[in-house]
Short mmCIF file of C-alpha atoms in Angstrom, two decimals:
data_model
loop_
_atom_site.label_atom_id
_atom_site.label_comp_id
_atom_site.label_asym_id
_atom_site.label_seq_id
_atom_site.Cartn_x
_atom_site.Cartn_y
_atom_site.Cartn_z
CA UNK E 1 -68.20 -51.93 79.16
CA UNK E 2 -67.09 -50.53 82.55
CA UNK E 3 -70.09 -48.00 82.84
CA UNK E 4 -72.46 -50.79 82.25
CA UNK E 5 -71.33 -53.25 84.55
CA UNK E 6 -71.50 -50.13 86.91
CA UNK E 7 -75.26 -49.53 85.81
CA UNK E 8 -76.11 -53.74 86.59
CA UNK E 9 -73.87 -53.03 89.60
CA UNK E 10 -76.34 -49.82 90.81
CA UNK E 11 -79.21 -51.98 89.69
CA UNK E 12 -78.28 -55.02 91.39
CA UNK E 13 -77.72 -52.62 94.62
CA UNK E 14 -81.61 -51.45 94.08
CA UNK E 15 -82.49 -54.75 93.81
CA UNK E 16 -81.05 -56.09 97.13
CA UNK E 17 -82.70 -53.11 99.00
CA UNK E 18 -86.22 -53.68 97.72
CA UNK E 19 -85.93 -57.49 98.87
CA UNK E 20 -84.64 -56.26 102.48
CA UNK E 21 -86.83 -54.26 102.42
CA UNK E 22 -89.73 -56.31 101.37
CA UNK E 23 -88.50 -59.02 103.88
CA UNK E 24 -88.17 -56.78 107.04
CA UNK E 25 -91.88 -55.88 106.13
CA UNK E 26 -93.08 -59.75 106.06
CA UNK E 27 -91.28 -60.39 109.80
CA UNK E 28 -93.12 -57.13 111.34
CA UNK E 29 -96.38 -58.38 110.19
CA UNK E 30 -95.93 -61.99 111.01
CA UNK E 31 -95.31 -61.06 114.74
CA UNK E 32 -98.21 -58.66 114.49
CA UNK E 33 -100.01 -61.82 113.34
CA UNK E 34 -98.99 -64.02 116.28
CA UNK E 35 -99.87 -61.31 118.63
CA UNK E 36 -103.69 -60.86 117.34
CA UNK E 37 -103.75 -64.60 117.64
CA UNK E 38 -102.76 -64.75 120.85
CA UNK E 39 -104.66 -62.22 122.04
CA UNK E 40 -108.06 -63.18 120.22
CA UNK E 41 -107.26 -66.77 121.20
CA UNK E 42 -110.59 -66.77 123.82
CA UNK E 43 -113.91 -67.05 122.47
CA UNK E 44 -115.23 -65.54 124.72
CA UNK E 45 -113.43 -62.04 123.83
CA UNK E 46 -115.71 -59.52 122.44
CA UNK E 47 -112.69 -58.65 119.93
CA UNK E 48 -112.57 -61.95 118.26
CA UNK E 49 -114.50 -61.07 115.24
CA UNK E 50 -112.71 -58.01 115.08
CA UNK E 51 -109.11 -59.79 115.72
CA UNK E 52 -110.16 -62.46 112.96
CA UNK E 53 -110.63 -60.63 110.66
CA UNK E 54 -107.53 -58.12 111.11
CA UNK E 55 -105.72 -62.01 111.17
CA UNK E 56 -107.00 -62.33 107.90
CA UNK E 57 -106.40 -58.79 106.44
CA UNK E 58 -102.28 -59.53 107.40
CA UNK E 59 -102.59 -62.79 105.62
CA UNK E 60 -103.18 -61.02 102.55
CA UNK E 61 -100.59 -58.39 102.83
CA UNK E 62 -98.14 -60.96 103.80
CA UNK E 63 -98.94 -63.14 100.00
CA UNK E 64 -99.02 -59.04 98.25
CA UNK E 65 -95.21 -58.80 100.20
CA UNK E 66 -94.07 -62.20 99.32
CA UNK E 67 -95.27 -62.09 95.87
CA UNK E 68 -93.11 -58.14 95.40
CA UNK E 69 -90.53 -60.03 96.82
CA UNK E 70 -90.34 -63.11 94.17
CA UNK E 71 -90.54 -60.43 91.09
CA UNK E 72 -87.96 -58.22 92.95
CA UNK E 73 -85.55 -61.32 93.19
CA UNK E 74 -86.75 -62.18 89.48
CA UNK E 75 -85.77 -58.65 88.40
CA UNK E 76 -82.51 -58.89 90.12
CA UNK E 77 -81.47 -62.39 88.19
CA UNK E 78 -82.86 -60.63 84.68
CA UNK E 79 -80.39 -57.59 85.30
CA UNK E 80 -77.12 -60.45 86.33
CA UNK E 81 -78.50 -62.56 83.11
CA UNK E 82 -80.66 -61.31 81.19
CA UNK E 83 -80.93 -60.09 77.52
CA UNK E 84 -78.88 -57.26 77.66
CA UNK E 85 -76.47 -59.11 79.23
CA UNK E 86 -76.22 -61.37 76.58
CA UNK E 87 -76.34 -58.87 73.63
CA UNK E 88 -72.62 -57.55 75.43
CA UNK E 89 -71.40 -60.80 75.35
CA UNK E 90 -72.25 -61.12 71.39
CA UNK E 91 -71.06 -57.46 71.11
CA UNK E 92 -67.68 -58.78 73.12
CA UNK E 93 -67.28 -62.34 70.83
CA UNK E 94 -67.94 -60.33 67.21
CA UNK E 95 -65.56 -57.59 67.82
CA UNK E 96 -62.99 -60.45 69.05
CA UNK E 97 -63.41 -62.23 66.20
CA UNK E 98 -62.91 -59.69 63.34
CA UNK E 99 -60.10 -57.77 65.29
CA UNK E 100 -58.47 -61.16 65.40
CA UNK E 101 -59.09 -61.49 61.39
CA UNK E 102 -57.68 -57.52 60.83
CA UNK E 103 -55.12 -57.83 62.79
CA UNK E 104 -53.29 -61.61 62.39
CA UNK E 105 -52.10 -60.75 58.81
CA UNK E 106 -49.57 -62.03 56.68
CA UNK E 107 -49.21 -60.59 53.31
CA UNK E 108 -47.90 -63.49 51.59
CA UNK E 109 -50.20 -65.88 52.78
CA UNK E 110 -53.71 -64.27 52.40
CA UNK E 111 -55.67 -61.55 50.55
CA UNK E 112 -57.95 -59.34 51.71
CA UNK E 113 -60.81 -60.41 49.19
CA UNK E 114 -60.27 -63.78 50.94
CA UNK E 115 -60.58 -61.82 54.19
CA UNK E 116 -63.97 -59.90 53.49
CA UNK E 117 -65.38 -63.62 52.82
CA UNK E 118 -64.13 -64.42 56.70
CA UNK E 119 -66.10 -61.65 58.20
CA UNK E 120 -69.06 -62.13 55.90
CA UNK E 121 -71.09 -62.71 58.83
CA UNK E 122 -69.37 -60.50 61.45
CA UNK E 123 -69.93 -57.14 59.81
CA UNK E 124 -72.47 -55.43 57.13
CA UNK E 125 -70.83 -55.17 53.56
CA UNK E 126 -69.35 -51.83 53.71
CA UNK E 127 -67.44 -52.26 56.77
CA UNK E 128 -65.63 -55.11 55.55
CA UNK E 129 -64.73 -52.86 52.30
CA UNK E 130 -63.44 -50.59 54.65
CA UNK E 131 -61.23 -52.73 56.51
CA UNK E 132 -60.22 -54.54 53.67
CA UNK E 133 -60.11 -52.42 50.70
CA UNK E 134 -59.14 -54.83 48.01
CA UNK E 135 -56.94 -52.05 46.53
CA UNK E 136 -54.25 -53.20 49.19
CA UNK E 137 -53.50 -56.40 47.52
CA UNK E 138 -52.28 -54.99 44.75
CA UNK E 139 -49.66 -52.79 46.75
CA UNK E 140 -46.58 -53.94 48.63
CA UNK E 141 -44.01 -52.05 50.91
CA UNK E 142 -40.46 -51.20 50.46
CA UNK E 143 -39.35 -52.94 53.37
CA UNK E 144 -40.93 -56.28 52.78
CA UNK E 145 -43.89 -58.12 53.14
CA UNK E 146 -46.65 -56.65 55.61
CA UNK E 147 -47.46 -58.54 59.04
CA UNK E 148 -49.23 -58.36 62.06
CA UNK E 149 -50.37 -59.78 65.27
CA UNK E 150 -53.49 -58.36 67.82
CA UNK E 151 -51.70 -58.88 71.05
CA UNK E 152 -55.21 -57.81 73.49
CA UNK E 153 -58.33 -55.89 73.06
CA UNK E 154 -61.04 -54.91 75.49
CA UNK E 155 -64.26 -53.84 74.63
CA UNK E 156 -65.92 -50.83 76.26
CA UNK E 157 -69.97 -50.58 75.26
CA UNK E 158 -71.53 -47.27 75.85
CA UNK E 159 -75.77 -47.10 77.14
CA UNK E 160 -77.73 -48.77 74.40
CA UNK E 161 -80.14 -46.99 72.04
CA UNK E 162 -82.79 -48.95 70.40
CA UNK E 163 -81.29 -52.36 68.88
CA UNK E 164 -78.01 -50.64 68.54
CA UNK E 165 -75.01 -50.24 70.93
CA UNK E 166 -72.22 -48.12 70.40
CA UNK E 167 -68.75 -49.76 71.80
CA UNK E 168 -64.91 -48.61 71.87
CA UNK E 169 -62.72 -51.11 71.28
CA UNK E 170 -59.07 -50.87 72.54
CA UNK E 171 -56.55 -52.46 70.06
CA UNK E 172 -53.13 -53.86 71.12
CA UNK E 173 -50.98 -55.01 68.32
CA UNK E 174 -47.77 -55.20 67.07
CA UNK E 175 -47.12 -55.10 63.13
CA UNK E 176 -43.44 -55.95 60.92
CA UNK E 177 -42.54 -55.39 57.35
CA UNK E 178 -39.25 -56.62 56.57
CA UNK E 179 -36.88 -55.69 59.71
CA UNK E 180 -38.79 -53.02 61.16
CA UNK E 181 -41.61 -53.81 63.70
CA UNK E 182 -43.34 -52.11 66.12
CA UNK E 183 -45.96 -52.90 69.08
CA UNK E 184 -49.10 -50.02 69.14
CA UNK E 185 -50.66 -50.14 72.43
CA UNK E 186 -54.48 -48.76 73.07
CA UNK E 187 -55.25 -48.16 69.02
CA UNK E 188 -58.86 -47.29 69.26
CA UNK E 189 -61.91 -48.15 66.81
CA UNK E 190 -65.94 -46.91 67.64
CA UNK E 191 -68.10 -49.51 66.36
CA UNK E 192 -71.54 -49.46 66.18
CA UNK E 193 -73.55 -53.33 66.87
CA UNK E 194 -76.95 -54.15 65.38
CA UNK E 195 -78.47 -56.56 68.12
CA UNK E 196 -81.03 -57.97 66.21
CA UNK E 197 -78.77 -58.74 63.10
CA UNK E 198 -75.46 -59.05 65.41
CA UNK E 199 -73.42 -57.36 62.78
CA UNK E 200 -71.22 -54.44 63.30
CA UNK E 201 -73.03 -52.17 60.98
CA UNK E 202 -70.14 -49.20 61.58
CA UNK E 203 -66.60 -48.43 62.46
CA UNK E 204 -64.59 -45.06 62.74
CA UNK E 205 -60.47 -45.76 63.22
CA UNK E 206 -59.83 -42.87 66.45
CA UNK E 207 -55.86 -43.54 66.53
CA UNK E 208 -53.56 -44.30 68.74
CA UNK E 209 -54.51 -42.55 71.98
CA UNK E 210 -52.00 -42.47 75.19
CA UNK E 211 -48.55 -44.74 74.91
#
């Protein structure tokens, strides 16, 4: 997520140079514009037709300039709130809401066949087997029942490729069973987001990296 708020950062930079740019450009040729005026204000000069139509030559350039400069500015809003823009914010919101689901667990109270029904519609079939292999209800631990809670995450999405975007997401829990617990800071997880279906369509469980 960092690198691409640095790349609509860059792009934003870009942007606001172009529309300088493009604006310095109109104020040169509107004083060239008053001074051809002013000096082809006499009829009787032998440049007037000449002056004219310079006069109207700079009128033209000026409504090329100011029309680069309304799609530069429109540019600059799409890259601030555009499509891509949105598709991290879906990203952001789906891997929130399943984390949330993996990770707030209490073994008494549900099952994880009743938890591959919540995130039906967060994740394609097989990643929801994976998470929630139904195998596990049928096992318990020696030192009680099996909790959890997701403390923070933070997603970081990587340059997107096609309708896909590949994200690590950075896991901050703490789990119990019986007396024991234990908090596990920065667990990471690569997913892999289908834009157009906004599913996560694949997950790989990296560890715990760092303290």
């Amino acid at each position: 997520m960092k690198m691409k708020v640095e790349r609509v950062r860059q792009m934003e930079i870009k942007q606001k140079s172009i529309i300088l740019g493009l604006g310095f450009a109109c104020g040169i040729i509107v004083m060239l514009l008053i001074a051809f005026v002013l000096m082809g204000g006499n009829k009787d000069n032998p440049r007037g037709a000449v002056t004219q139509q310079i006069i109207e030559d700079n009128k033209k350039e000026i409504s090329s300039l100011k029309e680069e400069l309304a799609n530069a500015e429109k540019t600059l809003k799409q890259s601030q709130d555009g499509k891509t823009q949105q598709q991290l914010i879906d990203l952001q919101t789906t891997a929130y809401s399943l984390f949330k689901i993996y990770y707030n667990y209490n073994q008494s109270q549900t099952t994880n066949e009743e938890r591959q029904k919540e995130v039906a519609t967060l994740v394609a079939s097989e990643v929801a087997q994976k998470l929630f292999p139904l195998s596990a209800d049928k096992s318990s631990s020696d030192y009680g029942m099996i909790q959890s809670h997701l403390n923070s995450l933070q997603v970081y999405a990587q340059p997107q490729t096609g309708t896909s975007i590949t994200a690590f997401v950075d896991c901050d829990y703490t789990a119990s069973a019986g007396d024991l617990k234990s908090n596990v800071p920065h667990y990471i997880f690569q997913v892999t987001y289908d834009t157009k279906g906004k599913k996560i369509t694949g997950m790989t469980e990296l560890g715990k990296v760092g303290k």
